[in-house]
Short mmCIF file of C-alpha atoms and ligand atoms in Angstrom, two decimals:
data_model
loop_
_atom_site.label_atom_id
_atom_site.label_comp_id
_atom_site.label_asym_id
_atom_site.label_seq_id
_atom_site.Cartn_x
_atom_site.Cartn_y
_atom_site.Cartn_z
CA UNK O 1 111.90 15.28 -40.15
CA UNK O 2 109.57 16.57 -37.50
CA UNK O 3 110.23 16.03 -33.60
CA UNK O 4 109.02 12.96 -32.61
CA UNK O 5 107.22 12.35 -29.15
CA UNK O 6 107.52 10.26 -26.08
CA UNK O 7 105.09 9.68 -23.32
CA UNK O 8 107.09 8.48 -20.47
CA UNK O 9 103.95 7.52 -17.75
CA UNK O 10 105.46 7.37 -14.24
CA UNK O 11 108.18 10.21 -13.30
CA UNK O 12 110.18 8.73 -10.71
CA UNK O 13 113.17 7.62 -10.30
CA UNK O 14 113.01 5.40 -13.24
CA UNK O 15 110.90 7.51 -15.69
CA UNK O 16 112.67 11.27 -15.15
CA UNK O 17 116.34 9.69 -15.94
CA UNK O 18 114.79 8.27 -19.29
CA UNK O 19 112.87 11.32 -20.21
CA UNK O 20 116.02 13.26 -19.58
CA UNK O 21 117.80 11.07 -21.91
CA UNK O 22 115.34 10.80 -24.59
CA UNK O 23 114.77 15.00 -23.99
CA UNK O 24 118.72 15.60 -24.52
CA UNK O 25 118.14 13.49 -27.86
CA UNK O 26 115.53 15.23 -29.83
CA UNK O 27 112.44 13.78 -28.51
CA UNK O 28 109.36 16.24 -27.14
CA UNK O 29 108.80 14.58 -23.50
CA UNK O 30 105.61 14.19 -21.66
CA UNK O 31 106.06 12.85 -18.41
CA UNK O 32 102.62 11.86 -17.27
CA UNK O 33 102.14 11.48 -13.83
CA UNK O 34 99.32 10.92 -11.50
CA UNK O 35 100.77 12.74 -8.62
CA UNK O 36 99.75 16.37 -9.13
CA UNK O 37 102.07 17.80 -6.65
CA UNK O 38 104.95 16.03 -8.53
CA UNK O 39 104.00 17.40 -11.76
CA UNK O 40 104.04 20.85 -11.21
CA UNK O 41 107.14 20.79 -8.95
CA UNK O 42 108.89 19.07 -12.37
CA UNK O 43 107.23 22.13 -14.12
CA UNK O 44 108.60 24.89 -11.93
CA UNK O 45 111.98 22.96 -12.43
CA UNK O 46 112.73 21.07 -9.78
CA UNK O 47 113.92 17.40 -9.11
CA UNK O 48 113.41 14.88 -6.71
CA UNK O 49 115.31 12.29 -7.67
CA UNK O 50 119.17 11.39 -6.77
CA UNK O 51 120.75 11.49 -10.21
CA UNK O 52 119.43 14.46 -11.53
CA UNK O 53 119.74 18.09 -9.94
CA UNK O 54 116.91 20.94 -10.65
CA UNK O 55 119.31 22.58 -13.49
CA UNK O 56 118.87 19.09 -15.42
CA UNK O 57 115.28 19.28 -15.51
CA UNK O 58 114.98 23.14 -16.20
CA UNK O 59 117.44 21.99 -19.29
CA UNK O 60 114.46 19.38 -20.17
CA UNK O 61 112.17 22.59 -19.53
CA UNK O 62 113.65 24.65 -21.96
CA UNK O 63 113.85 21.74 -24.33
CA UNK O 64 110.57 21.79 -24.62
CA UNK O 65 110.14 19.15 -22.01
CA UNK O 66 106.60 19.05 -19.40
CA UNK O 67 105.25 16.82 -17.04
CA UNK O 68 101.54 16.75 -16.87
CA UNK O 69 98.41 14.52 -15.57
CA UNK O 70 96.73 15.56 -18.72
CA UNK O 71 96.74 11.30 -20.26
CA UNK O 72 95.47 13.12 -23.57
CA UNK O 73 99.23 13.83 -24.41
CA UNK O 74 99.10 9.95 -25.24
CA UNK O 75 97.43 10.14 -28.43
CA UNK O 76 100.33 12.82 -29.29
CA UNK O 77 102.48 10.28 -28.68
CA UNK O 78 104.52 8.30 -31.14
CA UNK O 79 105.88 6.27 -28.39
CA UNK O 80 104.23 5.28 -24.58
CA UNK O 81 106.48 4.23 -21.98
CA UNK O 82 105.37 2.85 -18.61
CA UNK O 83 107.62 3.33 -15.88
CA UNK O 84 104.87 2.96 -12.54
CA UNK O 85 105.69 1.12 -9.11
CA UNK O 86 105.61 -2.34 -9.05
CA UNK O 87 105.32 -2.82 -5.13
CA UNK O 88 104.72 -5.59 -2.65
CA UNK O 89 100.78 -5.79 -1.13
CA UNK O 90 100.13 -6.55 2.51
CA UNK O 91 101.36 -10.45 2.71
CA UNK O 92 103.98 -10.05 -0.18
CA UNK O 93 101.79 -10.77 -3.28
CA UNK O 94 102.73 -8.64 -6.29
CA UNK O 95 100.53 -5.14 -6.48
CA UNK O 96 100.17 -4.59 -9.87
CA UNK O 97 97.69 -1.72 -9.41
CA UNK O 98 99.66 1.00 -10.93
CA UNK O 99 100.54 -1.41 -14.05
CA UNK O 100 96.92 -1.78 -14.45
CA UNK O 101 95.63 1.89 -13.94
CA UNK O 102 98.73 3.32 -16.34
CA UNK O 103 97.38 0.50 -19.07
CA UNK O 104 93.52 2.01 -18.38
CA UNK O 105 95.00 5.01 -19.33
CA UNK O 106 97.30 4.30 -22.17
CA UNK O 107 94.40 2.16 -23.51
CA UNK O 108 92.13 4.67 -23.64
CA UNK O 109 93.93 7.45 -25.50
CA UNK O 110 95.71 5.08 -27.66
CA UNK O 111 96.11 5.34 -31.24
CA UNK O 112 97.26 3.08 -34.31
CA UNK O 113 100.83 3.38 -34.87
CA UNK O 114 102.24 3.28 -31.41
CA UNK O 115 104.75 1.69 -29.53
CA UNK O 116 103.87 1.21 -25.81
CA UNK O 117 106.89 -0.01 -23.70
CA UNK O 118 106.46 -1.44 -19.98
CA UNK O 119 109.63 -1.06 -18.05
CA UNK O 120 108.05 -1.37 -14.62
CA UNK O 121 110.69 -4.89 -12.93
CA UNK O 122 107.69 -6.94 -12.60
CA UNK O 123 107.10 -11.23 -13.21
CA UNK O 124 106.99 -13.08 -16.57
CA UNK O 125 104.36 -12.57 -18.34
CA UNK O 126 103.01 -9.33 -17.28
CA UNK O 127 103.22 -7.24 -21.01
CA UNK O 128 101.37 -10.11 -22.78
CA UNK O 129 98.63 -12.01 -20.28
CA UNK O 130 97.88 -8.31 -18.25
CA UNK O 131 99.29 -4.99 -20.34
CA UNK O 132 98.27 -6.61 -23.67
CA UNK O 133 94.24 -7.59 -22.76
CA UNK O 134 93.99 -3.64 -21.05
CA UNK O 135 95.51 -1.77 -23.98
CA UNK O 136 93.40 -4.14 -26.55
CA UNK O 137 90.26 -3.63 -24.57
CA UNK O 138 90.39 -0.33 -23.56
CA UNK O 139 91.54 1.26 -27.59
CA UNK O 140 90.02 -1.29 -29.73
CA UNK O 141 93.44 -1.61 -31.07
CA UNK O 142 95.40 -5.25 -31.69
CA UNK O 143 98.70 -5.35 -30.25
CA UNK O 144 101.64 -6.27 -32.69
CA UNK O 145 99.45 -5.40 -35.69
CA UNK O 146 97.68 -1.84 -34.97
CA UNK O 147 100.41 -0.71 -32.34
CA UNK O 148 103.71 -2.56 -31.02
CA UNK O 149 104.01 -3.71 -27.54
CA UNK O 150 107.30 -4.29 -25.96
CA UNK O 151 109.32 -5.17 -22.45
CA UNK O 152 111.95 -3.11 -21.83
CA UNK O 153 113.52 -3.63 -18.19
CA UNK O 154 115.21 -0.61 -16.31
CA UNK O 155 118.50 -1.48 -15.63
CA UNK O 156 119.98 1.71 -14.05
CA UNK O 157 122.17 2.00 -11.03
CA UNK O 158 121.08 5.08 -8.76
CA UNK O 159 124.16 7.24 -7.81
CA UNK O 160 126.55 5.62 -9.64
CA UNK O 161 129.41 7.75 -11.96
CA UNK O 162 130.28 5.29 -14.38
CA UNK O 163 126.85 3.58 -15.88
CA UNK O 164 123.87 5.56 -16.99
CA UNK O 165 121.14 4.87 -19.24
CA UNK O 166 123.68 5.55 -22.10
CA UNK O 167 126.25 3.07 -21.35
CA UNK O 168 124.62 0.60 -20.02
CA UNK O 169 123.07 -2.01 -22.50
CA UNK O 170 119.41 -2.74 -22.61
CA UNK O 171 117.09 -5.50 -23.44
CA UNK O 172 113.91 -5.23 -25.26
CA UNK O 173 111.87 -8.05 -26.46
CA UNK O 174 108.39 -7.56 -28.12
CA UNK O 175 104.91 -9.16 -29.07
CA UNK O 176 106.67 -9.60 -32.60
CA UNK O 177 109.41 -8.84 -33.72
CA UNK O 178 108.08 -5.89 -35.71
CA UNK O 179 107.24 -4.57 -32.08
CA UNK O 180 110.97 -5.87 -30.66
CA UNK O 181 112.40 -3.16 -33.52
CA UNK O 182 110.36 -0.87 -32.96
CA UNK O 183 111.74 -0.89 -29.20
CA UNK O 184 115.07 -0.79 -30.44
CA UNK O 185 114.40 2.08 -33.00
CA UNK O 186 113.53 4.16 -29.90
CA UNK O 187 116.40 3.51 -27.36
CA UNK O 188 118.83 3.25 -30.15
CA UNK O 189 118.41 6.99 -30.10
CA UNK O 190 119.76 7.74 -26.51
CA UNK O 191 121.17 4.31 -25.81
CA UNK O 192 124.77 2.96 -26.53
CA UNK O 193 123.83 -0.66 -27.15
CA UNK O 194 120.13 -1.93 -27.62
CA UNK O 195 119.35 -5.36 -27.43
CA UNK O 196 116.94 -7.37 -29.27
CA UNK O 197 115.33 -10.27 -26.87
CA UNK O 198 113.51 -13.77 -28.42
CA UNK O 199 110.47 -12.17 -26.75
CA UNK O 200 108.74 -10.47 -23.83
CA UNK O 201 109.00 -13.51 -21.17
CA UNK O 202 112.71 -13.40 -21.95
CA UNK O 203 113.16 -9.74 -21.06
CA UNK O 204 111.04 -9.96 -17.72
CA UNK O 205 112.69 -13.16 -16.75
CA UNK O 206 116.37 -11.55 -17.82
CA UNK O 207 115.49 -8.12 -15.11
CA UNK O 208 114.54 -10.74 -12.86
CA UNK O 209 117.65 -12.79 -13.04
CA UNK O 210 120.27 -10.03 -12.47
CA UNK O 211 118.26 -9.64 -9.18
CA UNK O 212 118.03 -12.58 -7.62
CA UNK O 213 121.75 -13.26 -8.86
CA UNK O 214 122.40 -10.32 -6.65
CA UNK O 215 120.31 -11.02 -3.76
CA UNK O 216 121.37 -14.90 -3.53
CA UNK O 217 125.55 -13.52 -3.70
CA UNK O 218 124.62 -10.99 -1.22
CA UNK O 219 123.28 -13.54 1.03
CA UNK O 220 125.73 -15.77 0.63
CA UNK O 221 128.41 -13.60 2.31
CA UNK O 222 125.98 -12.24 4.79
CA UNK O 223 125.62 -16.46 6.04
CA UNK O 224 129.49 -16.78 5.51
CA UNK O 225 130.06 -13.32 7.68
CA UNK O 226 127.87 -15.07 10.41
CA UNK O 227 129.69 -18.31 10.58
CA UNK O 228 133.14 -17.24 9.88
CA UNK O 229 133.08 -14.59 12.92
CA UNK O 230 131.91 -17.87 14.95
CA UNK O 231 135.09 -19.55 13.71
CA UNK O 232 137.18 -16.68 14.36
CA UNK O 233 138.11 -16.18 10.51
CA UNK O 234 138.48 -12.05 8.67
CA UNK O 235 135.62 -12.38 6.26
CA UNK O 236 136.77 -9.00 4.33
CA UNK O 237 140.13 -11.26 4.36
CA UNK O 238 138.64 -14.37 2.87
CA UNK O 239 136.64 -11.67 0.56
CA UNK O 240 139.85 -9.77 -0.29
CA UNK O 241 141.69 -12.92 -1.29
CA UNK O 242 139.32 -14.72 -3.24
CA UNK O 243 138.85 -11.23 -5.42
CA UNK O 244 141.99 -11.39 -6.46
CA UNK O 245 140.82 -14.86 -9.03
CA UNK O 246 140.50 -12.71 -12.31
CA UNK O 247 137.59 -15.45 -13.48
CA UNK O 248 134.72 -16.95 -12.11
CA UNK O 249 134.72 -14.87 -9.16
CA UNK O 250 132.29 -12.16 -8.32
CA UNK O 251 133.49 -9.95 -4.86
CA UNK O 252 130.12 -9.09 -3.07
CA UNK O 253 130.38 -7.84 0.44
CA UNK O 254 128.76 -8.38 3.58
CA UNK O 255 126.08 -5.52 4.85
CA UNK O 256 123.00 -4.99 7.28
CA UNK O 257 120.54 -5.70 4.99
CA UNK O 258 119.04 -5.18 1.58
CA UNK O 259 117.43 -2.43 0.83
CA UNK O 260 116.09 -0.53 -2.23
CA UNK O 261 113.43 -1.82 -4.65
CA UNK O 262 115.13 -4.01 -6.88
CA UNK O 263 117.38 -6.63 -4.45
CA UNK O 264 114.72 -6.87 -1.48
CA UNK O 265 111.46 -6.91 -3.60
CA UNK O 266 112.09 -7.63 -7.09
CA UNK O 267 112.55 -11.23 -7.08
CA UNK O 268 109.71 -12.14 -4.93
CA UNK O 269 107.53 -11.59 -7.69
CA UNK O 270 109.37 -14.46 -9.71
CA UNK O 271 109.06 -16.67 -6.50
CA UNK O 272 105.35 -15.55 -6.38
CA UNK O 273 105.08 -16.41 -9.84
CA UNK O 274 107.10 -19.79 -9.76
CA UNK O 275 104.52 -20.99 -7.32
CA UNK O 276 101.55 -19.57 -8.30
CA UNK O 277 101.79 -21.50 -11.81
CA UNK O 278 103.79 -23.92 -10.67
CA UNK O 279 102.63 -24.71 -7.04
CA UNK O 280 106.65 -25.30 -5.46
CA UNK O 281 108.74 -22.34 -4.54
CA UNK O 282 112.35 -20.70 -5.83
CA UNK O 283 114.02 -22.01 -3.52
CA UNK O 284 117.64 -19.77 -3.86
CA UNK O 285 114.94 -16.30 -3.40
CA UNK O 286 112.81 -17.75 -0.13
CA UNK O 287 116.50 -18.31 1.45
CA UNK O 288 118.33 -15.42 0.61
CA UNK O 289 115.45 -13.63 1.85
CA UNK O 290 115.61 -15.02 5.19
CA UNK O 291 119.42 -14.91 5.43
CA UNK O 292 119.25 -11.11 4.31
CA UNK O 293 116.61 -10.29 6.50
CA UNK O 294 118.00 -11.82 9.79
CA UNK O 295 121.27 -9.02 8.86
CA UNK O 296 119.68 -6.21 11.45
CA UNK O 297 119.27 -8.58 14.18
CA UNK O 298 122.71 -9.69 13.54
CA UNK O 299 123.95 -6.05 13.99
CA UNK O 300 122.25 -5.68 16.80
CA UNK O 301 123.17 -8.63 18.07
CA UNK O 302 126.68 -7.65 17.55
CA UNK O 303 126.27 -3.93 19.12
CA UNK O 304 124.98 -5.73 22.30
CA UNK O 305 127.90 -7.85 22.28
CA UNK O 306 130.93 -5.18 22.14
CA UNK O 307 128.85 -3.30 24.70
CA UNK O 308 128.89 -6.06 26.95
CA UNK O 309 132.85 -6.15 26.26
CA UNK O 310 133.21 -2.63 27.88
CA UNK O 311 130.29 -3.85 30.86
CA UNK O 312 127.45 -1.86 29.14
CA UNK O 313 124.00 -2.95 28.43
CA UNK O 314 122.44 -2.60 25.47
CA UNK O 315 119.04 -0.85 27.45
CA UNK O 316 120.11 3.03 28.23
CA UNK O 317 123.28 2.97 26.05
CA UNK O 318 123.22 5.71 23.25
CA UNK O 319 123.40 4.37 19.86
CA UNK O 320 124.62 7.03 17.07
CA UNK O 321 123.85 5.25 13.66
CA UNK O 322 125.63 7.09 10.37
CA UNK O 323 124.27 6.72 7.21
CA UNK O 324 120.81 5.47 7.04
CA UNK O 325 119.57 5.28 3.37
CA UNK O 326 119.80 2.01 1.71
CA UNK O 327 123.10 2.72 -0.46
CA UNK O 328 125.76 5.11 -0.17
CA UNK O 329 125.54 8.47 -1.58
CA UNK O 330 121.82 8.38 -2.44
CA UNK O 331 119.16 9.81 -0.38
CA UNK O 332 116.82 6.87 -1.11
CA UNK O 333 115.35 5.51 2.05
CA UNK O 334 113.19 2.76 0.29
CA UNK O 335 113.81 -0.50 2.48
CA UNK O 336 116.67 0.19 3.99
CA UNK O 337 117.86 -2.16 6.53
CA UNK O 338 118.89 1.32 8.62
CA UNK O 339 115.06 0.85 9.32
CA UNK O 340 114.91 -2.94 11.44
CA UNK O 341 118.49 -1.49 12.67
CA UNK O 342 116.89 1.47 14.60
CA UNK O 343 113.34 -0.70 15.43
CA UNK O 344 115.38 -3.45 17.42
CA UNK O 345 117.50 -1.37 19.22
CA UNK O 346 115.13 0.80 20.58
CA UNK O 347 113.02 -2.37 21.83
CA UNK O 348 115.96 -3.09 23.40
CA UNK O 349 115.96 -0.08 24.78
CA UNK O 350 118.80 1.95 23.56
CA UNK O 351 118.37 5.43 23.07
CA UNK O 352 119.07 6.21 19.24
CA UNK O 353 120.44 8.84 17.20
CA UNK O 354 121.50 9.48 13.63
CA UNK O 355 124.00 11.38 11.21
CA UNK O 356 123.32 11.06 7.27
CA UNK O 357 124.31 13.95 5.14
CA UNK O 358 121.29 13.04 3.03
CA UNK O 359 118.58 13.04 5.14
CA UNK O 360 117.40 15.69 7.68
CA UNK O 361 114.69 14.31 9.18
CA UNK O 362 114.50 10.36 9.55
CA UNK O 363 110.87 8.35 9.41
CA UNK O 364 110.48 6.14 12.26
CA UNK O 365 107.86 3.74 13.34
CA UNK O 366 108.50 5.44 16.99
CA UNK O 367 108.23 8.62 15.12
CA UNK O 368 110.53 11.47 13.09
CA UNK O 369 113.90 11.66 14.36
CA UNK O 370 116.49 14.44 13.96
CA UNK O 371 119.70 14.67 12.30
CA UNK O 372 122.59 15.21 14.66
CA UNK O 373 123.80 18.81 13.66
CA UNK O 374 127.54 18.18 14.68
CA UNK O 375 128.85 14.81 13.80
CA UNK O 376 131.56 15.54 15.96
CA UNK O 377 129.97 15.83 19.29
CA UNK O 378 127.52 13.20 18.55
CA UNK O 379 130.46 10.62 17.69
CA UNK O 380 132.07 11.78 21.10
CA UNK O 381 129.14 11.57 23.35
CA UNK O 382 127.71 8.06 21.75
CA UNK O 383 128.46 4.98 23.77
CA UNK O 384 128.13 2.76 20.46
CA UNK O 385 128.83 4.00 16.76
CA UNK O 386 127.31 1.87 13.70
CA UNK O 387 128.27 2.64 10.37
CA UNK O 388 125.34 1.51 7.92
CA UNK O 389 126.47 3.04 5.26
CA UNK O 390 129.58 4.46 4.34
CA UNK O 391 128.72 7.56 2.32
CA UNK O 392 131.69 9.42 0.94
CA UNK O 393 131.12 12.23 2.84
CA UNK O 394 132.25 10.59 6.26
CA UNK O 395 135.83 10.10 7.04
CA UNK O 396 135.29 6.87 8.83
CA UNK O 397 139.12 6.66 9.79
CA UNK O 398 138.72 9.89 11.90
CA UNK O 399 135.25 9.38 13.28
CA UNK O 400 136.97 5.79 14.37
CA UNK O 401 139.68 6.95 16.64
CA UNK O 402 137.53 9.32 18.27
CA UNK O 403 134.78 6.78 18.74
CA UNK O 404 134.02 4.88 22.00
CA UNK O 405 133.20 1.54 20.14
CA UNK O 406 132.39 1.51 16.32
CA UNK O 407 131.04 -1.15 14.25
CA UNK O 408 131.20 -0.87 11.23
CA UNK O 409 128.91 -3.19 8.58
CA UNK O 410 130.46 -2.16 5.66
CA UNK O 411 134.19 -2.92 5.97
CA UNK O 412 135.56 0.27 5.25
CA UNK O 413 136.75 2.35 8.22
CA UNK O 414 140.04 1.22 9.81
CA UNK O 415 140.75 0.23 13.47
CA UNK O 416 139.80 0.33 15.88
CA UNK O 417 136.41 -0.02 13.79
CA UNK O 418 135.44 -3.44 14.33
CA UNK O 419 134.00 -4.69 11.46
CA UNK O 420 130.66 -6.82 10.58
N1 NAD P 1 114.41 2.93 -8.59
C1 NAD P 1 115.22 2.09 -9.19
O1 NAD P 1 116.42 2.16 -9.02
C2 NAD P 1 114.70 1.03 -10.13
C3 NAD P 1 115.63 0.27 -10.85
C4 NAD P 1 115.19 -0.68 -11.74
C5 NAD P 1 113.82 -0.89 -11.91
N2 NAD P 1 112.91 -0.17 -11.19
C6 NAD P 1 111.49 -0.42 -11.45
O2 NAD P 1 110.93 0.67 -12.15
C7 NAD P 1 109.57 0.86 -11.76
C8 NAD P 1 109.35 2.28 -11.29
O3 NAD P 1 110.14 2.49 -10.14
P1 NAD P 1 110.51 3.92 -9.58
O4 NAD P 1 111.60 3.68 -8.61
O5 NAD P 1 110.73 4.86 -10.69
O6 NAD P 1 109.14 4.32 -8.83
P2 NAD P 1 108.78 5.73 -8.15
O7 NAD P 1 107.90 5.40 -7.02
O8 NAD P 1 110.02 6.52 -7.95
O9 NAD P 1 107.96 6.51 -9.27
C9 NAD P 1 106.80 6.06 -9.84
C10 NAD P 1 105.95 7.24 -10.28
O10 NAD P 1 104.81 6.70 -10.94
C11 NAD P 1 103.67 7.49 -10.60
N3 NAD P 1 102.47 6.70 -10.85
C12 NAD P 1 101.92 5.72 -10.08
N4 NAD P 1 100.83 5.21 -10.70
C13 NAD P 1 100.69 5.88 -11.87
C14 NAD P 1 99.76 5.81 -12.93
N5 NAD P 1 98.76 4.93 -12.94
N6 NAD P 1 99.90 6.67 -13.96
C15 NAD P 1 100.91 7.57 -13.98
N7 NAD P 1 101.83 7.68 -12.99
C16 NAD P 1 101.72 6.83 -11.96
C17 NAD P 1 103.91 7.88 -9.16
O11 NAD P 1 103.18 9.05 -8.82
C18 NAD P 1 105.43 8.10 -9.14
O12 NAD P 1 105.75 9.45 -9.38
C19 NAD P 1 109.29 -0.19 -10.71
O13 NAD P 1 108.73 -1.31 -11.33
C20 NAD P 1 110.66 -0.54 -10.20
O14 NAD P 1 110.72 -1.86 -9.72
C21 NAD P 1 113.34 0.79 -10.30
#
């Protein structure tokens, strides 16, 4: 049988995993991307994504792999898959822009016999009222009949050892059900355990569950971590104990925020959606989101406080802050919470610096800020230490007993860390 090919149209951190995966199982890969730059950076074999190192993608090189802005790879194509941002616009209203522009595209160079696959997170709906009417209009072609049309959702968890696209299972729902198999006939090919979805609403609505169920436990503890320090009870105690139920219990911990794409943004497009055809709001999203982003006041709140303790203010004390992207062990800075952290204490007038073995150079609204070269000198001279995020990398037991004052918002480090 001859190779078959994939257009994967988006290579970021979603679409170069999957066009490693389906390049490591027999498929020619096109990763189409708008950002020229990007594209021939890919091409002279290197990566810019966390979970895959420039050796990976010369292996997808020499597999006959390319990236390219060339959208006439498309009609090449035996399958399309759309992998594009799905941000917020200005007031929090979904921007679908790149969804729309990558249909355009797709639409334009598509041919009969195609399966086109949107895997962008994004609200119900999307693949049949606005992916459907561009591809249709833009080929000529019907959807379900002349080519298949499917929702796929991304499910993969950046940085982490034990789940990658291979292990962990996948929905797919289609137009019909013709186009739902025709899904599954491509990630049954790289994936351990496709599965076939009612339909298309299902699929969004499914990505869009796992998130909010995330956000809403998230904020949960972060309101419980408030109230309970208030009472004088451990949180990470109550946490600890209650994890030890083997059923119905889920631990999530307390942090300074949310951060990334998927917990912070992700399911305000179903709350946008829930109101905007249904005029009342989702009720569990609007208050996690408030309870989640009050977290970096609450830090700060908290950094002022053990300052006070030791008769310091808050206003010419140096802050060192360790780990600043928005998970451990990634280099993503999308969203992170490190971000408010740094904002409100330097309105309050603290003088800020920051460690992360991930990131050099650090994007602030007051401007680009410097690694400190020698964690050890930094911890020694800061008057405050917060951990935001406790990469492996640190030992946060050491940097703790040589610290002045640490907080620490993720529970790890031992005293005389005080923790969130
Ligand atoms: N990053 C994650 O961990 C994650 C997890 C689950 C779901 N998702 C979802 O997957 C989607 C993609 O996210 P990402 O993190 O990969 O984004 P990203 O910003 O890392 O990459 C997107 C890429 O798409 C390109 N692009 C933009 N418009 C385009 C167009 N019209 N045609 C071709 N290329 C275009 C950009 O240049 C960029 O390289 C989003 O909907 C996101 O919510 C992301």
């Amino acid at each position: 049988m001859s190779q078959q090919t994939v257009t994967i149209v988006g290579q970021g951190y979603v679409g170069l995993p999957l066009a490693q995966a389906a390049s490591r199982n027999g498929w020619k890969v096109y990763g189409l991307d708008v950002t020229e730059s990007l594209v021939d950076s890919l091409n002279d074999g290197h990566s810019h994504v966390d979970d895959l190192d420039d050796s990976e993608i010369q292996e997808m090189l020499t597999s006959g792999y390319s990236a390219t802005t060339d959208p006439s790879v498309i009609a090449d194509s035996e399958v399309v898959v759309i992998c594009v941002p799905t941000p917020l616009a200005d007031g929090g209203s979904p921007d679908l822009g790149a969804v729309k522009g990558a249909s355009r595209t797709i639409g334009d160079n598509l041919v009969a016999g195609t399966t086109v696959i949107l895997e962008s997170t994004t609200y119900p709906g999307t693949t049949d009222d606005l992916v459907r009417p561009i591809l249709e209009l833009n080929s000529g072609l019907v959807a379900g009949e002349d080519f298949q049309l499917a929702y796929s959702p991304e499910r993969v968890d950046p940085g982490s050892k034990k789940f990658g696209i291979k292990n962990t299972p996948k929905l797919m729902g289609g137009i019909n059900d013709a186009s739902t198999q025709a899904a599954v006939a491509f990630y049954r090919t790289f994936v351990d355990e496709p599965i076939a979805m009612k339909g298309m609403r299902e699929a969004e609505t499914a990505k869009l569950l796992e998130n909010t169920f995330r956000h809403v436990n998230i904020a949960l503890v972060n309101e419980m971590t408030k109230f309970c320090k208030e009472l004088n009870i451990d949180i990470w105690e109550v946490i600890r104990g209650a994890s030890t139920k083997p059923f119905g219990f889920m631990k999530f911990t307390p942090g300074p925020g949310v951060g990334g794409h998927c917990i912070p943004i992700d399911p305000n497009y179903l709350s946008y959606e829930v109101r905007n055809q249904l005029g009342y709001p989702f009720r569990f999203v609007e208050l996690a989101q408030e309870i989640n982003n009050s977290m970096p006041k609450y830090v700060v709140d908290r950094v002022s406080e053990m300052l006070n303790e030791h008769r310091k203010p808050l206003n010419g004390s140096s802050v060192l802050l360790l780990g600043v992207t928005y998970k451990a062990d990634i280099a993503d800075q999308r969203e992170s919470p490190a971000i408010p952290v740094a904002d409100l204490l330097q309105e309050k007038g603290a003088h800020i610096r920051f460690h992360d073995p991930l990131v050099d150079s650090w994007k602030l609204a007051s401007g680009d800020l410097v690694r400190e070269d020698d964690l050890d000198k930094a911890v020694e001279e800061a008057d405050a230490i917060v951990v935001l995020q406790a990469h492996d990398a640190y030992d946060l037991d050491r940097i703790a007993s040589t610290a002045r004052l640490m907080l620490d918002t993720r529970g790890v480090a031992a005293a005389p860390a005080v923790r969130l």
